[in-house]
Short mmCIF file of C-alpha atoms in Angstrom, two decimals:
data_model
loop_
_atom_site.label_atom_id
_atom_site.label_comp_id
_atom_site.label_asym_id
_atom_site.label_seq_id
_atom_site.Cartn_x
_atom_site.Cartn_y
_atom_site.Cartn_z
CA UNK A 19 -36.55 13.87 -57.14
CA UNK A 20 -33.61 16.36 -58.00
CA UNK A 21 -30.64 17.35 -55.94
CA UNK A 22 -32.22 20.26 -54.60
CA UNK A 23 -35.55 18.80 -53.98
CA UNK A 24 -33.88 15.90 -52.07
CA UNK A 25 -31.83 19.01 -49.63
CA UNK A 26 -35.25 20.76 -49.32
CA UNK A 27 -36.86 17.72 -48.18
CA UNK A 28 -34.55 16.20 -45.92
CA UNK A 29 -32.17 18.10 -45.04
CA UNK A 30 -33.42 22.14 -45.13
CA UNK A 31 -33.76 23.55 -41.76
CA UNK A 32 -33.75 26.85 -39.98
CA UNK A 33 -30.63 27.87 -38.29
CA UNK A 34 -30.38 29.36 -34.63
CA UNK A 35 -27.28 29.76 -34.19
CA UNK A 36 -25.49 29.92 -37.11
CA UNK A 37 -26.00 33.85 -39.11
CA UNK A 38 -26.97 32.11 -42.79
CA UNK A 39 -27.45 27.88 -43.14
CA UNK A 40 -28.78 26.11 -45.92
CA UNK A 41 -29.60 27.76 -49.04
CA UNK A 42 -26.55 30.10 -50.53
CA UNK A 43 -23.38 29.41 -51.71
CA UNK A 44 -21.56 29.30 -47.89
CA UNK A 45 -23.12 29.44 -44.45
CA UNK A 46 -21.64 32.22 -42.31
CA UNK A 47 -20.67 30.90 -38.44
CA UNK A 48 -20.02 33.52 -36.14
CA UNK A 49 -18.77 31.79 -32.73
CA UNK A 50 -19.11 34.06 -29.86
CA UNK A 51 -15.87 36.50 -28.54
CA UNK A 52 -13.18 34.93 -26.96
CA UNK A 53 -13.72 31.50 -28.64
CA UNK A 54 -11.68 29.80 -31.24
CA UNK A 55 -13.45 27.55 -33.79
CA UNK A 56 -12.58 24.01 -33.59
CA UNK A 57 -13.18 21.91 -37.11
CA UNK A 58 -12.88 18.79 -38.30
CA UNK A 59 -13.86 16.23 -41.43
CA UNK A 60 -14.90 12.57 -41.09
CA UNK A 61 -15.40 10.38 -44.09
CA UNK A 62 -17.57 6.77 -43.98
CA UNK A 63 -17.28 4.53 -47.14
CA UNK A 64 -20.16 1.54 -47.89
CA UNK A 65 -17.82 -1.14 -47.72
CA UNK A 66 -14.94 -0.24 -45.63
CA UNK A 67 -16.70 1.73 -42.97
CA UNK A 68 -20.22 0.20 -42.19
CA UNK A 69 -21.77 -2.82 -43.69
CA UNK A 70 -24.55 -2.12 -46.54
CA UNK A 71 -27.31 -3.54 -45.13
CA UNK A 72 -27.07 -0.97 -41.79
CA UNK A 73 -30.23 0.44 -40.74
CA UNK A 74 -30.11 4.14 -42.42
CA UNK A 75 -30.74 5.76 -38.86
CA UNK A 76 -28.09 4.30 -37.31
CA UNK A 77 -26.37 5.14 -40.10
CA UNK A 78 -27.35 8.69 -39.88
CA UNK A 79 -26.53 8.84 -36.04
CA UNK A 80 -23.00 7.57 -36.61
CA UNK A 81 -21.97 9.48 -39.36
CA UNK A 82 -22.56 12.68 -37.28
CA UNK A 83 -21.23 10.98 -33.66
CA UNK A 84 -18.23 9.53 -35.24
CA UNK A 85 -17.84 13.59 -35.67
CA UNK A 86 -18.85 15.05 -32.70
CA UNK A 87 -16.16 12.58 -30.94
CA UNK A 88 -13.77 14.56 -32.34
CA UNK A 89 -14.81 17.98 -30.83
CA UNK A 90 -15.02 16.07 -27.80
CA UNK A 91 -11.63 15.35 -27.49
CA UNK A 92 -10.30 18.97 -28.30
CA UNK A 93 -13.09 20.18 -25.68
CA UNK A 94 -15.32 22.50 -27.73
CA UNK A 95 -18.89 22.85 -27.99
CA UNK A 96 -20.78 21.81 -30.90
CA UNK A 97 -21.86 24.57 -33.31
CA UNK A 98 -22.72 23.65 -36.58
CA UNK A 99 -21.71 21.30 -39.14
CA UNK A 100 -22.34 20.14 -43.32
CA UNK A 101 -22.86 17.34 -45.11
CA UNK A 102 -21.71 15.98 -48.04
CA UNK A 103 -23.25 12.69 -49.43
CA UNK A 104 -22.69 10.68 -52.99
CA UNK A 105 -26.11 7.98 -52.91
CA UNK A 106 -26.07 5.43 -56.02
CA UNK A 107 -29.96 6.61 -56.32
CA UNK A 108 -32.52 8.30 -54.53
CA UNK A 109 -34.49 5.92 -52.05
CA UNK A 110 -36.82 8.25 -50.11
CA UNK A 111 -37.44 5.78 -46.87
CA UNK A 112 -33.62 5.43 -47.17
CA UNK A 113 -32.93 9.08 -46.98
CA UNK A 114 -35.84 9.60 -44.63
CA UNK A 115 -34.02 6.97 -41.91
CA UNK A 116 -30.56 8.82 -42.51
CA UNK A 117 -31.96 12.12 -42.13
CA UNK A 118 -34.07 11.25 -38.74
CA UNK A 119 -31.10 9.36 -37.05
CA UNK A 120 -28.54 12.29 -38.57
CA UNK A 121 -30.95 15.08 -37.38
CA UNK A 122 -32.09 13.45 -33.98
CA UNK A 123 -28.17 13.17 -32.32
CA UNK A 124 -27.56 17.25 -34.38
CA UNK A 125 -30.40 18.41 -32.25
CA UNK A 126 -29.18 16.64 -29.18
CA UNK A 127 -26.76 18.41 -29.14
CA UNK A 128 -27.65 21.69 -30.64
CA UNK A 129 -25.48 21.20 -33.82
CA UNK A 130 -27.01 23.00 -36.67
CA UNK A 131 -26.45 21.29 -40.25
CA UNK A 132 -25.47 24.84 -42.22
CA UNK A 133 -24.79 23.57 -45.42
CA UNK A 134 -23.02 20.62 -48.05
CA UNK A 135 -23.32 18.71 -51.31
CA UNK A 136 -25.04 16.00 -52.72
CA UNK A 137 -24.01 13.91 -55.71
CA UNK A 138 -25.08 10.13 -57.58
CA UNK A 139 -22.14 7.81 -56.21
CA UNK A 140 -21.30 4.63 -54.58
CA UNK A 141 -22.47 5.39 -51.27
CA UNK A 142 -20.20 7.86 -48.90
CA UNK A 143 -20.71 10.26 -46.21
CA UNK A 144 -18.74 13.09 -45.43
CA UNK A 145 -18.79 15.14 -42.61
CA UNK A 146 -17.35 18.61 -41.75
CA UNK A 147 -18.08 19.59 -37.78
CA UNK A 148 -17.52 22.89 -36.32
CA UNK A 149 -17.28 23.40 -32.77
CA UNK A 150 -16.19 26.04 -30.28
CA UNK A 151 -13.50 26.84 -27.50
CA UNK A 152 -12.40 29.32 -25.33
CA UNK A 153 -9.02 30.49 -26.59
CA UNK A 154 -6.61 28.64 -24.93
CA UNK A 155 -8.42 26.29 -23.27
CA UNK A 156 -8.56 23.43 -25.99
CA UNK A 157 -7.79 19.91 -25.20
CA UNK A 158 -4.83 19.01 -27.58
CA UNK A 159 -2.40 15.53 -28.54
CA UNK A 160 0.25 17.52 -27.07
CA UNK A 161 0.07 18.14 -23.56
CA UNK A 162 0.59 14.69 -22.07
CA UNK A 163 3.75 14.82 -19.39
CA UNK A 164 5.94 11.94 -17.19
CA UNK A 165 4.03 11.76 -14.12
CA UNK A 166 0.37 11.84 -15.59
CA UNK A 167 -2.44 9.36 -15.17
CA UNK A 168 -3.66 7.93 -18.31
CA UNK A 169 -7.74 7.72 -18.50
CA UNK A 170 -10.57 5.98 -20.88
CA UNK A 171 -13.94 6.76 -20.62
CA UNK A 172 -17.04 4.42 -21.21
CA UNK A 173 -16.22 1.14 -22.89
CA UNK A 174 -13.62 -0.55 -25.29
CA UNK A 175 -14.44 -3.65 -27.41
CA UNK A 176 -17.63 -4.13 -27.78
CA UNK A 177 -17.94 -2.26 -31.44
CA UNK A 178 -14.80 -4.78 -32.00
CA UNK A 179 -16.46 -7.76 -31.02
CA UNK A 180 -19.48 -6.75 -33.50
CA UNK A 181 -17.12 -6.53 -36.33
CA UNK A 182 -16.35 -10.42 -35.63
CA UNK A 183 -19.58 -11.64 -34.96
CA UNK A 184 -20.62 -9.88 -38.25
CA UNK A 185 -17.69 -11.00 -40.71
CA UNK A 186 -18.43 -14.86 -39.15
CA UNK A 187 -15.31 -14.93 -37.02
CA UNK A 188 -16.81 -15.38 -33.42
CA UNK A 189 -20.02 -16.39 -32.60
CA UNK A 190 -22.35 -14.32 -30.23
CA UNK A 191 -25.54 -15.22 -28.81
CA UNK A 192 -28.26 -12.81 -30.16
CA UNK A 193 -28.71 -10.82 -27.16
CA UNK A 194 -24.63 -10.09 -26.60
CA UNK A 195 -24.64 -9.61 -30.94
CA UNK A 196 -27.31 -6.69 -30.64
CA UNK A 197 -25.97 -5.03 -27.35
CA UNK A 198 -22.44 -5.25 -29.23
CA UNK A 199 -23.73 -3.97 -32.85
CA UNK A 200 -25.23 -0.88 -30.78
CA UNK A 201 -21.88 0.26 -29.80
CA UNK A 202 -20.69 -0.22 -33.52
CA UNK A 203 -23.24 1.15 -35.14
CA UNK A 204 -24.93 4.16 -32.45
CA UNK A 205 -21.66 5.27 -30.56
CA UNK A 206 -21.83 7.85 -27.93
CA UNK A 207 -19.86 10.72 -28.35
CA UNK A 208 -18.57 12.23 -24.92
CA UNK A 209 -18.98 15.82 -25.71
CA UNK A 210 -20.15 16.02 -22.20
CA UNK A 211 -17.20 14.77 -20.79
CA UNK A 212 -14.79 16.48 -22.78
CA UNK A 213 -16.49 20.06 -21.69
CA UNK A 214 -15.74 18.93 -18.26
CA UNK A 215 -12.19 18.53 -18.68
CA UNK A 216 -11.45 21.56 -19.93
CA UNK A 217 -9.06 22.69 -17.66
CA UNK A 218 -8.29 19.00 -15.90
CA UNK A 219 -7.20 17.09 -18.84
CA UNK A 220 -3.64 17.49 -20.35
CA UNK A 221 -3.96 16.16 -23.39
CA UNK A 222 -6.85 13.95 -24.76
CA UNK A 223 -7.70 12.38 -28.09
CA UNK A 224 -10.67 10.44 -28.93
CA UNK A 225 -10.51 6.58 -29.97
CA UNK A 226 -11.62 5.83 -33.19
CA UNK A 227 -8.77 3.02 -34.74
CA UNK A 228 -7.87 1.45 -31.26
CA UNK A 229 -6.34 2.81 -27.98
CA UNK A 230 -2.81 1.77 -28.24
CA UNK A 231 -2.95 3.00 -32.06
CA UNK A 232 -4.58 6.45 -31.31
CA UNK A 233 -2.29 6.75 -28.06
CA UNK A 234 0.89 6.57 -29.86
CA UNK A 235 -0.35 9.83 -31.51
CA UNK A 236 -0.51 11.28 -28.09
CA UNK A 237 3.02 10.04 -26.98
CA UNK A 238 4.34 11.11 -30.28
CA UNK A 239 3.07 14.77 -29.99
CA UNK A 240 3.80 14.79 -26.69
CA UNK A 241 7.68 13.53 -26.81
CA UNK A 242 6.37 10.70 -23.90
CA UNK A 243 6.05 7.26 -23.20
CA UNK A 244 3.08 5.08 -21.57
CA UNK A 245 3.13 2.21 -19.56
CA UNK A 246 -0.68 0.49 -19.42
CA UNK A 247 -1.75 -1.98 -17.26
CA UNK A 248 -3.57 -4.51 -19.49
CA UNK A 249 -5.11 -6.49 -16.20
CA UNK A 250 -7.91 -3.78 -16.42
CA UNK A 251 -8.98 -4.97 -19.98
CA UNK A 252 -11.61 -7.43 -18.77
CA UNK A 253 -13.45 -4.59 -16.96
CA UNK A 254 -13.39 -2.47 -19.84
CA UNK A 255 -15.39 -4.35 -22.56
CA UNK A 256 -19.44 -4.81 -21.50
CA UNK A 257 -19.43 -7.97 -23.24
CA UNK A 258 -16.15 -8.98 -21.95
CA UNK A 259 -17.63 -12.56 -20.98
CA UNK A 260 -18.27 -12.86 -24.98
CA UNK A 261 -14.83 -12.96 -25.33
CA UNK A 262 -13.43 -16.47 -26.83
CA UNK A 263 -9.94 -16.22 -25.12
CA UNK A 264 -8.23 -13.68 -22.94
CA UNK A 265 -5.67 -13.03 -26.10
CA UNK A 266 -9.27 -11.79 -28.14
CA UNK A 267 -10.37 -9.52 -25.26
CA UNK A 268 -6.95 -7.99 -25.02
CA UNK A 269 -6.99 -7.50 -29.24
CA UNK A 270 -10.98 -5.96 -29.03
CA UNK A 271 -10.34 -3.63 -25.96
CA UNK A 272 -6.48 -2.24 -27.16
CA UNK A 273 -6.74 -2.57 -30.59
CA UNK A 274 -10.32 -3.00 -31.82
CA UNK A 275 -11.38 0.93 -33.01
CA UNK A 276 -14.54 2.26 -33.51
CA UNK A 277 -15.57 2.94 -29.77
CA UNK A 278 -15.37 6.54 -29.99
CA UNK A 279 -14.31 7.10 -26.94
CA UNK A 280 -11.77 9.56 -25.27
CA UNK A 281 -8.35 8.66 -23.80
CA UNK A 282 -6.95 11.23 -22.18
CA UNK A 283 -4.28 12.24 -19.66
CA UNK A 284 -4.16 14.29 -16.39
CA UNK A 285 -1.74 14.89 -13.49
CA UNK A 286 -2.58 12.77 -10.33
CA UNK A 287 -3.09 15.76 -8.22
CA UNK A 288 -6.11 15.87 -10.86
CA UNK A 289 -7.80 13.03 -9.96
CA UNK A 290 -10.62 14.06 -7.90
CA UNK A 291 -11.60 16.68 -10.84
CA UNK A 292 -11.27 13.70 -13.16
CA UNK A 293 -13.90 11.89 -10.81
CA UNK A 294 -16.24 15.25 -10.79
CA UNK A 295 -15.69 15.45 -14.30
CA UNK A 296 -16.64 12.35 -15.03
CA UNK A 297 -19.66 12.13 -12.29
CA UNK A 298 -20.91 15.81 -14.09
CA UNK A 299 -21.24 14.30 -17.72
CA UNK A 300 -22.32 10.58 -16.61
CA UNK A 301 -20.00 9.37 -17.65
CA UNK A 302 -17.59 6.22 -16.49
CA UNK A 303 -13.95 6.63 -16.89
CA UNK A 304 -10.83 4.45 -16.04
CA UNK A 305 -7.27 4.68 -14.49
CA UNK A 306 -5.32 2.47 -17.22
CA UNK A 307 -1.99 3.32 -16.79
CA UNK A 308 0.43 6.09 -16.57
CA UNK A 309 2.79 8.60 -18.86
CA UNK A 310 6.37 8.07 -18.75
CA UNK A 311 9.64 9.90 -19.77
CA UNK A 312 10.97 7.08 -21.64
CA UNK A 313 9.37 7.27 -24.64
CA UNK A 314 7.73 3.92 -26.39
CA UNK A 315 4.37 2.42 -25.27
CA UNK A 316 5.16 -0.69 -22.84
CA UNK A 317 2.24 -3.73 -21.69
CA UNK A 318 2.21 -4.98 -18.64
CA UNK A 319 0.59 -7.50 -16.63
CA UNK A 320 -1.28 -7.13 -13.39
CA UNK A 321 2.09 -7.77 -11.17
CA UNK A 322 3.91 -5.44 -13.46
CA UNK A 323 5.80 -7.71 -15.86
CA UNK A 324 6.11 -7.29 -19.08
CA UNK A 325 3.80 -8.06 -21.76
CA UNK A 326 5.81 -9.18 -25.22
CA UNK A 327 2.69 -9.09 -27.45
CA UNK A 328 1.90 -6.60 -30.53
CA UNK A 329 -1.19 -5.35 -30.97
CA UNK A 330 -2.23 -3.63 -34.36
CA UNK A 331 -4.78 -1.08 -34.47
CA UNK A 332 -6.86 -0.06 -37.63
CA UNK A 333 -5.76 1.31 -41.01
CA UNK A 334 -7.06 3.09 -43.33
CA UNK A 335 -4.66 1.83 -46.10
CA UNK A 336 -3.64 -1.57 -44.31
#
């Protein structure tokens, strides 16, 4: 099978949306007036981003969610998106389990796939997403001020806890192992949710390499500080009880990455639009903490003391 067989077969579809998809040299998006496209690029390497034995539709799904995540956050719509892919050979029930699980979360959410590349290659995925929002109205890093609430939606440290059942570090019964490896390897992107604050949120980014990692971004871009309450971590993993000690909890649920969830940021006279928000998408979200002048991100306890303990989130390069 050639390169453009293998894009005929499993990855040509008609476009609704989108004026020209798959087929010429560039698809043409034309978002509607008022609206600014939103765009952004997400990479997964065999190896260092998903194990190489992952079921191909799972594989599919994430590729595209870890994506979509990112609209999320800034608040726009889906539109359309391409695909780039490098495959060390061309395995048709391989490609057929990609393309279902890749296809299955696009339609979900009416993302068209408009266009990309194919290549022979060690195996990566690449991902370019285009989304869109009213002018003005995006979610951004920057709009976090001294006084806000600090939010996370769904839950932290379960995709975490996969990573260290998987690599041999902790053992997990089979049941808590597959519950856990479905929020690795099928996360939910809360596109829903970050529609709904449009207009409620102040700033918002989605968490991808750990909260207190990706938070710093917002505090940085923001020219703020955080204070989190780290009592609230055992209510924010699912398979909290998993846990070996309360030190791993706290290191899956504040440092772990690969949730895909959004943390975001809203003034307290917000909070019953943050609960209608969050009640509109169905989707659960947390209090964790709150945004303070004094910038640096500081741990507490439950009584409000201090919590001397580093926590490292992911890295690309570490």
């Amino acid at each position: 099978m050639g390169e453009f067989d293998l894009i005929a077969r499993y990855f040509t579809r008609p476009v609704h949306r989108a004026a020209l998809g798959v087929g010429d040299d560039c698809a043409l998006l034309a978002p509607a007036a008022g609206m600014q496209l939103a765009v952004s690029s997400d990479m997964l390497v065999e190896g260092r981003h998903f194990f190489a034995d992952v079921d191909p539709e799972a594989l599919g799904h994430k590729a595209l969610a870890v994506n979509l995540s990112d609209l999320a956050a800034c608040g726009a719509r889906p539109l359309a998106f391409t695909l780039a892919l490098a495959l060390p050979r061309v395995d048709a029930p391989w490609l057929a389990g990609f393309s279902r699980g890749l296809l299955a979360l696009a339609d979900a959410h009416g993302c068209e796939l408009v266009g990309g590349d194919t290549t022979q290659g060690p195996l990566n995925i690449c991902i370019t997403v285009f989304g869109e929002v009213p002018a003005g109205q995006a979610l951004l890093r920057s709009g976090a001020r001294a006084g806000d609430d600090l939010y996370v939606s769904g839950t932290l440290g379960d995709a975490r806890l996969a990573l260290e059942a998987l690599l041999g570090h902790t053992p997990l019964a089979p049941e808590v192992l597959a519950a856990a490896r479905l929020r690795l390897e099928q996360p939910t992107p809360r596109v829903a949710l970050g529609l709904a604050l449009r207009g409620v949120a102040s700033s918002a980014m989605d968490v991808s390499d750990g909260l207190l990692g990706d938070l710093s971004h917002i505090l940085k871009a923001s020219g703020v500080g955080a204070r989190i309450d780290t009592s609230i971590t055992a209510t924010l993993m699912a398979q909290a009880g998993a846990a070996t000690s309360p030190e791993q909890l706290h290191q899956c649920t504040l440092a772990g990455g690969d949730d895909y969830e959004l943390a975001f940021t809203a003034p307290p006279s917000q909070r019953a639009a943050v609960v209608a928000a969050a009640q509109a998408s169905q989707t659960p979200v947390a209090r964790i903490g709150s945004i303070e002048a004094e910038p640096g991100l500081r741990l507490v306890d439950g009584q409000g003391r201090p919590v001397e303990r580093h926590y490292a989130s992911f890295d690309h390069f570490g």
